[in-house]
Amino acid sequence: MPVVSMSGAWRIMVVSKESLFAQRIVFSGDVQKMLSGELGTSTSASGRRWKLRFEHNRGDGVWRPNASVEAGEIVRHGDEFQRCIATKDVLWTGDRDHDDLKLLLTRPASAGAPAEGVVGSPYAVDVNLHELPASLVLPSLDRPDVTHERQRSYSYPTSAGTPLRRRGL
């Protein structure tokens, strides 16, 4: 199921709908809501991490995930950042264009922001980087249940691979 990951505060607007099927956008993560995929509908979303999932309804009351999503890069256009997202609900023979639902995401660009945002599909990073989570705590290698074979010293070139000895063992 294609999703697009985002962070920060964005305005989301449906700018085009070429599908006969009903469309919707489901937000998850820090943002929990739905947006109808009708032309001109819009909403805002803000959070550290949130995702957009795209679905269609063929008229039978069942919402199905869209087959494919193309998420463009975040670029600066004047005094705002923009990102275009286009989806394809069903892959038909002879029609593989991502034009069934198109969104435009915008957010103000702060003064001194870079000319272009940095993005790696499907993840996005905004110019206001959030605080990183506390560093991960790795399990101690000096626990009593750790075997000697896992305890190795690599501080000196000649001792690499030599098992360490614990006092009292």
Backbone as a ProteinNet text record, in pm:
[ID]
protein_1_A
[PRIMARY]
MPVVSMSGAWRIMVVSKESLFAQRIVFSGDVQKMLSGELGTSTSASGRRWKLRFEHNRGDGVWRPNASVEAGEIVRHGDEFQRCIATKDVLWTGDRDHDDLKLLLTRPASAGAPAEGVVGSPYAVDVNLHELPASLVLPSLDRPDVTHERQRSYSYPTSAGTPLRRRGL
[TERTIARY]
84.6	0	89.6	82.8	169.4	131.1	230.5	211.4	322.2	296.7	396.2	417.3	540.3	572.9	608.7	561.7	585	618.2	666.3	682.8	668.9	633.2	615.9	472.3	453.7	320.1	301.9	197.4	170.4	22.7	-5.4	-141.9	-155.7	-262.1	-283.1	-409.1	-398.3	-514.2	-522.4	-643.7	-667.6	-675.6	-582	-576.7	-627.4	-644.6	-694.9	-750	-860.8	-918	-970.6	-910.6	-947.9	-1013.5	-1032	-1089.5	-1241.3	-1307.9	-1451.6	-1482.1	-1383.4	-1401.2	-1386.4	-1459.3	-1442.1	-1301.5	-1238.8	-1102.6	-1102.8	-1007.2	-986.7	-841.3	-800	-665.5	-681.1	-611.7	-617.5	-483.6	-490.3	-372.3	-352.1	-225.9	-195.1	-66.6	-32.7	83.4	39.8	114.7	81.1	-46.6	-90.9	-214.4	-312	-432.6	-534.9	-659.1	-676.3	-795.5	-807.8	-916.8	-938	-974.4	-936.8	-970.8	-1036.9	-1153.1	-1221.6	-1138.7	-1133.5	-1055	-1130.2	-1213.5	-1286.7	-1205.5	-1211.4	-1137.6	-1164.4	-1056.8	-1067.1	-1071.3	-1092.1	-1091.5	-951.1	-942.4	-811	-817.6	-703.2	-688.9	-545	-517.2	-379.6	-341.4	-213.5	-161.7	-29.6	-9.2	113.7	151.4	276.4	324.5	467	527.6	666	674.5	581.7	579.9	435.5	400.8	267.1	274.6	172.4	171.3	41	48.7	-68.1	-86.2	-206.2	-240.9	-357.8	-354.3	-452.7	-541.4	-674	-768.9	-876.5	-939.2	-1050.4	-1165	-1285	-1405.7	-1469.6	-1486.5	-1540.7	-1692.9	-1754.1	-1898.8	-1964.9	-1884.5	-1939.8	-1928.7	-1884.6	-1872.5	-1743.3	-1654.2	-1527.6	-1414.6	-1339.4	-1224	-1100.8	-1036.9	-918.1	-798.4	-678.5	-559.8	-535.2	-490.6	-454.1	-332.4	-322.2	-217.3	-78.7	-69.3	62.4	56	166.9	178.1	313.1	312.3	436	442.9	542.1	560.5	680	654.4	762.1	849.7	959	1050.4	990.4	1039.8	1001.4	1089.3	1024.6	1098.8	1049.4	1136.1	1097.6	1042.5	926.4	864.1	823.4	903.1	876.2	897.5	794.6	807.5	746.5	734.4	682.8	750	742.9	785.3	662.7	683.5	573.9	616	517.2	538.2	412.5	429.3	317.1	315.3	195.9	177.8	67.2	94	-3.9	-23.1	-147.5	-176.8	-246.2	-238.3	-307.8	-387.1	-520	-600.9	-598	-617.5	-615.6	-528.8	-442.5	-358.2	-435.6	-485.7	-561.8	-469.3	-502.6	-427.8	-440.7	-328.6	-329.5	-341.6	-362.5	-371.5	-293	-171.3	-85.9	-44.1	-111.7	-78.8	-122.6	-39.2	-70.4	-147.9	-275.2	-358.2	-493.6	-513.1	-643	-669.5	-566.2	-577.7	-444	-447.6	-324.9	-342.5	-239.5	-238.3	-123.9	-143.4	-36.2	-22.2	96.5	126.5	211.8	177.2	252.3	278	385.3	418	504.2	493.2	575.9	723.9	804.9	950.4	1003.5	1079.1	1134.8	1249.7	1278.6	1388.6	1519.3	1599.9	1728.4	1720.9	1602.8	1588.5	1656.8	1703.4	1769.6	1675.2	1733.1	1654.5	1571.9	1612.9	1542.9	1541.3	1431.3	1422.6	1493.1	1525.3	1590.8	1489.2	1475.5	1378.2	1430.9	1400.5	1430.5	1300.8	1254.8	1124.4	1123.8	1027.8	906.6	916.2	1034.5	1048.1	1078.8	1035	1058.2	1119.7	1207.3	1266.6	1241	1185.5	1161.6	1280.5	1279.6	1393.1	1402.1	1296.6	1296.6	1314.2	1438	1464.1	1421.3	1355.8	1310.1	1421	1408.5	1505.5	1506.8	1626.1	1639.2	1599.9	1549.4	1513.9	1638.2	1618.1	1730.4	1806	1937.7	2018.6	1974.6	1990	1947.9	2037.5	1979.4	2055.9	2075	2199.2	2230.6	2250.2	2220.8	2241.1	2388.4	2414.6	2551.8	2616.9	2743.8	2817.7	2888.7	2868.9	2934.9	2834.2	2719.1	2620.3	2668.9	2625.2	2668.6	2627.8	2516.6	2470	2535.9	2625.4	2693.5	2809.4	2817	2924.3	3056.1	3164.2	3297.2	3325.1	3267.5	3293	3242.2	3141	3087.3	3166.7	3246.8	3324.3	3461.3	3481.5	3607.3	3663.8	3793.3	3857.8	3915.2	3881.1	3932.5	4012	4051.6	4124.2	4269.8	4327.2	4464.5	4464.1	4539.2	4537.6	4572.9	4660.7	4703	4602.2	4506.5	4412.8	4277.4	4263.9	4134.2	4096.8	3980.7	3932.5	3971.4	4044	4083.4	3973.9	3920.4	3814.9	3868	3785.7	3821	3792.1	3867.1	3845.2	3783.1	3685.6	3625.7	3689.8	3700	3753.6	3655.8	3708	3626.1	3570.2	3602.8	3549.9	3656.5
-116.7	0	123.5	204.2	321.4	430.9	477.8	588.4	690.3	813.3	919.2	968.2	966.7	1012.8	1160.5	1233.1	1377.1	1414.2	1537.7	1593.5	1743.4	1805.4	1949.7	1989.7	2119.1	2175.2	2203.1	2146.9	2161	2189.2	2255.3	2273.7	2178.3	2097.3	1995.8	2032	2040	2073	1979.3	1932.2	1850.5	1946.2	1932.1	2024.5	1961.3	1828.5	1762.3	1625.5	1589	1454.8	1411.3	1305.2	1255.3	1118.1	1064.3	930.6	937.4	834.2	821.7	769.8	706	651.1	760.2	743.8	833.3	813.1	920.9	917.1	975	930.7	991.8	976.2	1063.4	1060.3	1032.9	931.4	893.7	932.5	1013.3	1057.4	964.6	932.6	851	902.8	850.2	899	1010.6	1120.5	1233.2	1303.9	1282.3	1342.7	1229.7	1238.9	1135.7	1201.2	1191	1246.6	1191.5	1229	1191.9	1317.2	1316.8	1426.7	1366.6	1418.9	1374.8	1414.6	1327.2	1353	1431	1525.4	1609.2	1733.4	1776.1	1892.7	2013.1	2076.8	2197.2	2174.9	2050.7	2028.1	2045.3	2093.7	2116.2	2101	2083.2	2072.5	2106.7	2115.7	2134.8	2019.2	1993	1885.7	1930.3	1897.5	1936.4	1830.3	1787.6	1687.8	1648.9	1577.5	1533.5	1430.1	1334.6	1229.2	1194.3	1202.8	1161.8	1109.6	1032.6	967.9	995.2	993.7	1004.9	871.4	817.2	694.5	727.7	678.1	714.1	593.8	617.6	509.3	552	451.6	476.8	379.7	420.2	339.4	323.5	200.2	172.1	179.5	224.1	234	122.3	30.6	-82.8	-63.8	55.5	84.2	37.5	-23.3	-74.1	20.4	70.9	157.1	69.9	85.1	7	100.6	50.1	134.4	160.5	281.8	312.9	230.7	199.5	110.2	171.5	303.5	365	512.9	563.5	704.3	756.3	874.7	944.7	1071.8	1078.2	1195.3	1275	1399.2	1484.1	1535.4	1597.4	1654.7	1780.1	1815.2	1940.2	2049.4	2149.9	2258.6	2392.7	2491.4	2626.5	2698.3	2759.3	2838	2970.3	3073.9	3203.4	3195.9	3230.9	3233.6	3110	2999.3	2876.8	2753.5	2645.6	2514.8	2444.2	2365.8	2294	2150.4	2063.5	1924.3	1876.5	1818.4	1763.1	1611.6	1557.5	1413.3	1372	1270	1220.4	1070.7	1025.7	884.3	819.4	689	605.3	503.6	506.4	416.8	272.7	251	116.7	121.1	23.3	17.3	-52.2	25.9	-25.5	-43.2	-134.2	-150.6	-21.9	34.8	156.8	285.4	277.6	397.6	376.9	424.4	414.3	552.1	657.9	793.7	816.3	883.2	918.1	1050.3	1041	1160.9	1143.7	1030.3	1006.8	1103.9	1136	1232.1	1302.3	1436.4	1514.4	1611	1614.1	1702.9	1801.8	1918.3	2015.8	2043	2017.3	2044.7	2170.3	2264.3	2389.6	2422.3	2496.9	2551.1	2674	2772.9	2893.5	2859.1	2928.8	2912.4	3024.1	2989.7	3090.4	3162.7	3283.1	3361.5	3285.5	3287.3	3219.3	3070.6	3020.4	2877.7	2846.5	2724.5	2689.1	2702.3	2713.8	2731.1	2608.1	2494.4	2370.2	2281.8	2216.4	2123.4	1994.1	1919.1	1790.9	1682.6	1589.6	1483.3	1353.9	1246.1	1113.8	1036.7	999.1	935.7	806.3	775.3	850.8	939.9	966.9	1044.6	1190	1279	1421.2	1479.2	1576.7	1649	1795.8	1863	2005.1	2085.6	2216.6	2299.9	2320.1	2296.3	2307.3	2168.1	2121.8	1985.9	1971.8	1863.3	1838.3	1773.8	1784.4	1723.5	1572.8	1517.7	1373.4	1302.5	1180.1	1106.7	1075.6	1046.3	1010.2	894.5	895.5	791.1	653.4	559.3	423.3	362.5	285.7	215.8	73.7	40.2	-94.5	-186.9	-313.8	-406.6	-414.6	-426	-431.4	-562.3	-552.8	-673.5	-733.3	-671.9	-721.7	-784.1	-823.6	-891.4	-1032.7	-1090.7	-1226.9	-1331.8	-1309	-1409.8	-1399.2	-1302.7	-1288.1	-1387.1	-1462	-1560.7	-1491.7	-1557.4	-1500.3	-1479.3	-1563.3	-1550.5	-1416.9	-1358.1	-1229.9	-1112.4	-1134.6	-1025.6	-1022.3	-924.7	-912.6	-773.2	-762.2	-632.8	-593.1	-474.6	-424.8	-296	-267.8	-144.1	-152	-270.4	-286.5	-380.8	-348.8	-432.2	-578.4	-606.2	-744	-823.7	-754.6	-827.6	-849.6	-809.5	-825.6	-972.4	-1003.6	-1140.6	-1220.8	-1161.8	-1232.8	-1219.2	-1330.4	-1319.2	-1250.6	-1166.1	-1099.4	-1190.3	-1177.2	-1256.8	-1166.7	-1218	-1143	-1184.9	-1086.8	-1118.5	-1209	-1303.2	-1389.9	-1509.6	-1525.9	-1641.2	-1742.1
0	0	0	-106.1	-116.9	-16.8	56.2	149.3	127.6	170.4	165	307	354.7	489	485.9	586.6	595.2	738.9	757.2	890.6	880.4	991.9	994.5	966.2	943.7	919.6	770.8	710.8	568.5	544.3	434.3	383.1	265.4	263.5	159.4	82	-52.5	-134.3	-254.2	-284.1	-402.7	-521.1	-616	-729.9	-859.3	-861.2	-981.1	-945	-1012.6	-996.1	-1132.2	-1187.6	-1319.9	-1314.4	-1195.8	-1180.7	-1167.8	-1215.5	-1194.5	-1054.5	-991.1	-857.2	-752.7	-640.8	-526	-470.6	-425.1	-372.3	-231.1	-150.8	-19.7	21.8	112.3	167.7	316.9	366.4	506.9	570.8	676.4	749.5	868.5	896.5	1014.2	1077.6	1193.2	1267.4	1360.9	1364.3	1450.6	1407.3	1285.1	1234.1	1204.9	1258.8	1240.3	1180.9	1049.8	985.1	845.9	777.9	638.4	560.2	432.5	342.4	219.3	184.3	63.3	-57.6	-156	-277.1	-382	-343	-438	-470.6	-592.8	-640.1	-549.9	-504	-422.4	-273.1	-227.2	-82.6	-28.7	94.6	153.8	304.8	364.2	508.8	543.3	670.8	715.4	806	813.9	897.5	957	1083.2	1150.4	1251.9	1247.8	1341.8	1310.3	1402.9	1381.7	1271	1272	1169.3	1138.9	1012.3	970.4	829.1	792.1	661.1	589.6	457	370.5	299	308.2	236.7	143.9	22	-80.2	-110.4	-111.6	-133	-232.1	-294.9	-386.8	-357.6	-399.1	-380.5	-517.3	-562.9	-696.5	-701.3	-593.2	-589	-511.8	-459.3	-384.4	-233	-190.8	-48	15.4	-62.1	-8.9	-50.9	46.6	17.6	-1	-117.2	-152.2	-168.2	-137.6	-156.8	-305.5	-336.1	-473.9	-513.3	-640.6	-689.9	-684.6	-705.8	-715.1	-678.5	-624.1	-585.7	-633.1	-693.3	-729.6	-646.5	-559	-473.6	-525	-565.1	-614.8	-501.9	-539	-441.5	-379.7	-263.3	-199.4	-261.2	-319.8	-383.9	-331.3	-338.1	-297.6	-419	-401	-506.8	-443.4	-467.8	-405.2	-255.6	-180.2	-34.6	33	-42.2	17.8	-41.6	36.4	-12.5	-67.4	-174.3	-236.8	-265.5	-261.3	-300.7	-371.6	-490.3	-566.7	-549.1	-529.6	-516.6	-612.7	-694.4	-791.6	-770.3	-785.7	-760.9	-879.9	-883.4	-981.1	-900.9	-913	-830.7	-880	-1009.8	-1068.1	-1193.5	-1210.2	-1329.7	-1441.5	-1535.3	-1648.6	-1768.1	-1857.1	-1980.7	-2061.2	-2099.3	-2179.7	-2100	-1969.1	-1885.9	-1757.3	-1758.1	-1640.5	-1590.3	-1638.3	-1595.6	-1451.5	-1377.4	-1238.6	-1239	-1278.9	-1287.1	-1219.1	-1150.6	-1087.6	-973.1	-896.6	-787.7	-773.1	-774.2	-757.7	-641.9	-556.2	-440.3	-451.6	-391	-375.7	-227.2	-173.7	-33.8	-29	57.8	68.9	214.9	236	368.6	349.6	437.2	423.9	436	358.2	366.8	454.4	555.1	644.7	575.9	622.3	566	583.3	481.3	486.5	461	428.8	400	267.6	249.7	124.3	4.9	-112.4	-234.6	-265.3	-217.1	-247.1	-124.1	-99	13	-21.2	79.4	59	88	-4.3	15.8	-41.9	23.2	-28.6	-29.7	-142.3	-152.8	-74	5.7	32.4	155.2	208.7	329.9	298.6	385.3	366.5	492.2	473.9	585.4	562.1	662.4	642.7	693	670	707.5	857.7	930.2	1075.8	1134.8	1139.3	1186.6	1331.2	1362.2	1497.9	1579.2	1711.4	1800	1779.6	1773.4	1756.6	1885.3	1875.4	1996.5	2077.7	2205.1	2291.7	2228.6	2247.8	2184.5	2232.5	2143.5	2172.9	2279.7	2367.6	2469.8	2421.2	2393.8	2347.1	2465.3	2450.3	2561.8	2597.1	2723.8	2771.8	2728.7	2687.9	2650.3	2771.2	2887	3006.8	3104	3050.7	3133.8	3163.8	3273.9	3308.3	3204.7	3130.7	3035.6	2898.7	2879.4	2751	2745.7	2636.4	2624.2	2593.9	2630.8	2607.7	2459.5	2374.3	2231.9	2176.8	2239.1	2192.2	2246.2	2350.9	2408	2342.5	2259	2187.2	2207.7	2207.7	2220.8	2086.3	2040.9	1914.7	1935.3	2059.6	2086.5	2042.5	2036.6	1989.7	1870.4	1765.5	1645	1671.6	1767.9	1791.1	1871.4	1936.6	2021.1	1955.2	1829.8	1763.6	1759	1808	1805.6	1927.8	2019.8	2140	2244.9	2294	2395.7	2520.9	2579.7	2704.7	2820.3	2924.3	3046.6	3151.9	3220.2	3329.8	3460.6	3547.1	3679.7	3752.9	3824.5	3906.2	3830.8	3704.5	3629.4	3602.4
[MASK]
+++++++++++++++++++++++++++++++++++++++++++++++++++++++++++++++++++++++++++++++++++++++++++++++++++++++++++++++++++++++++++++++++++++++++++++++++++++++++++++++++++++++++

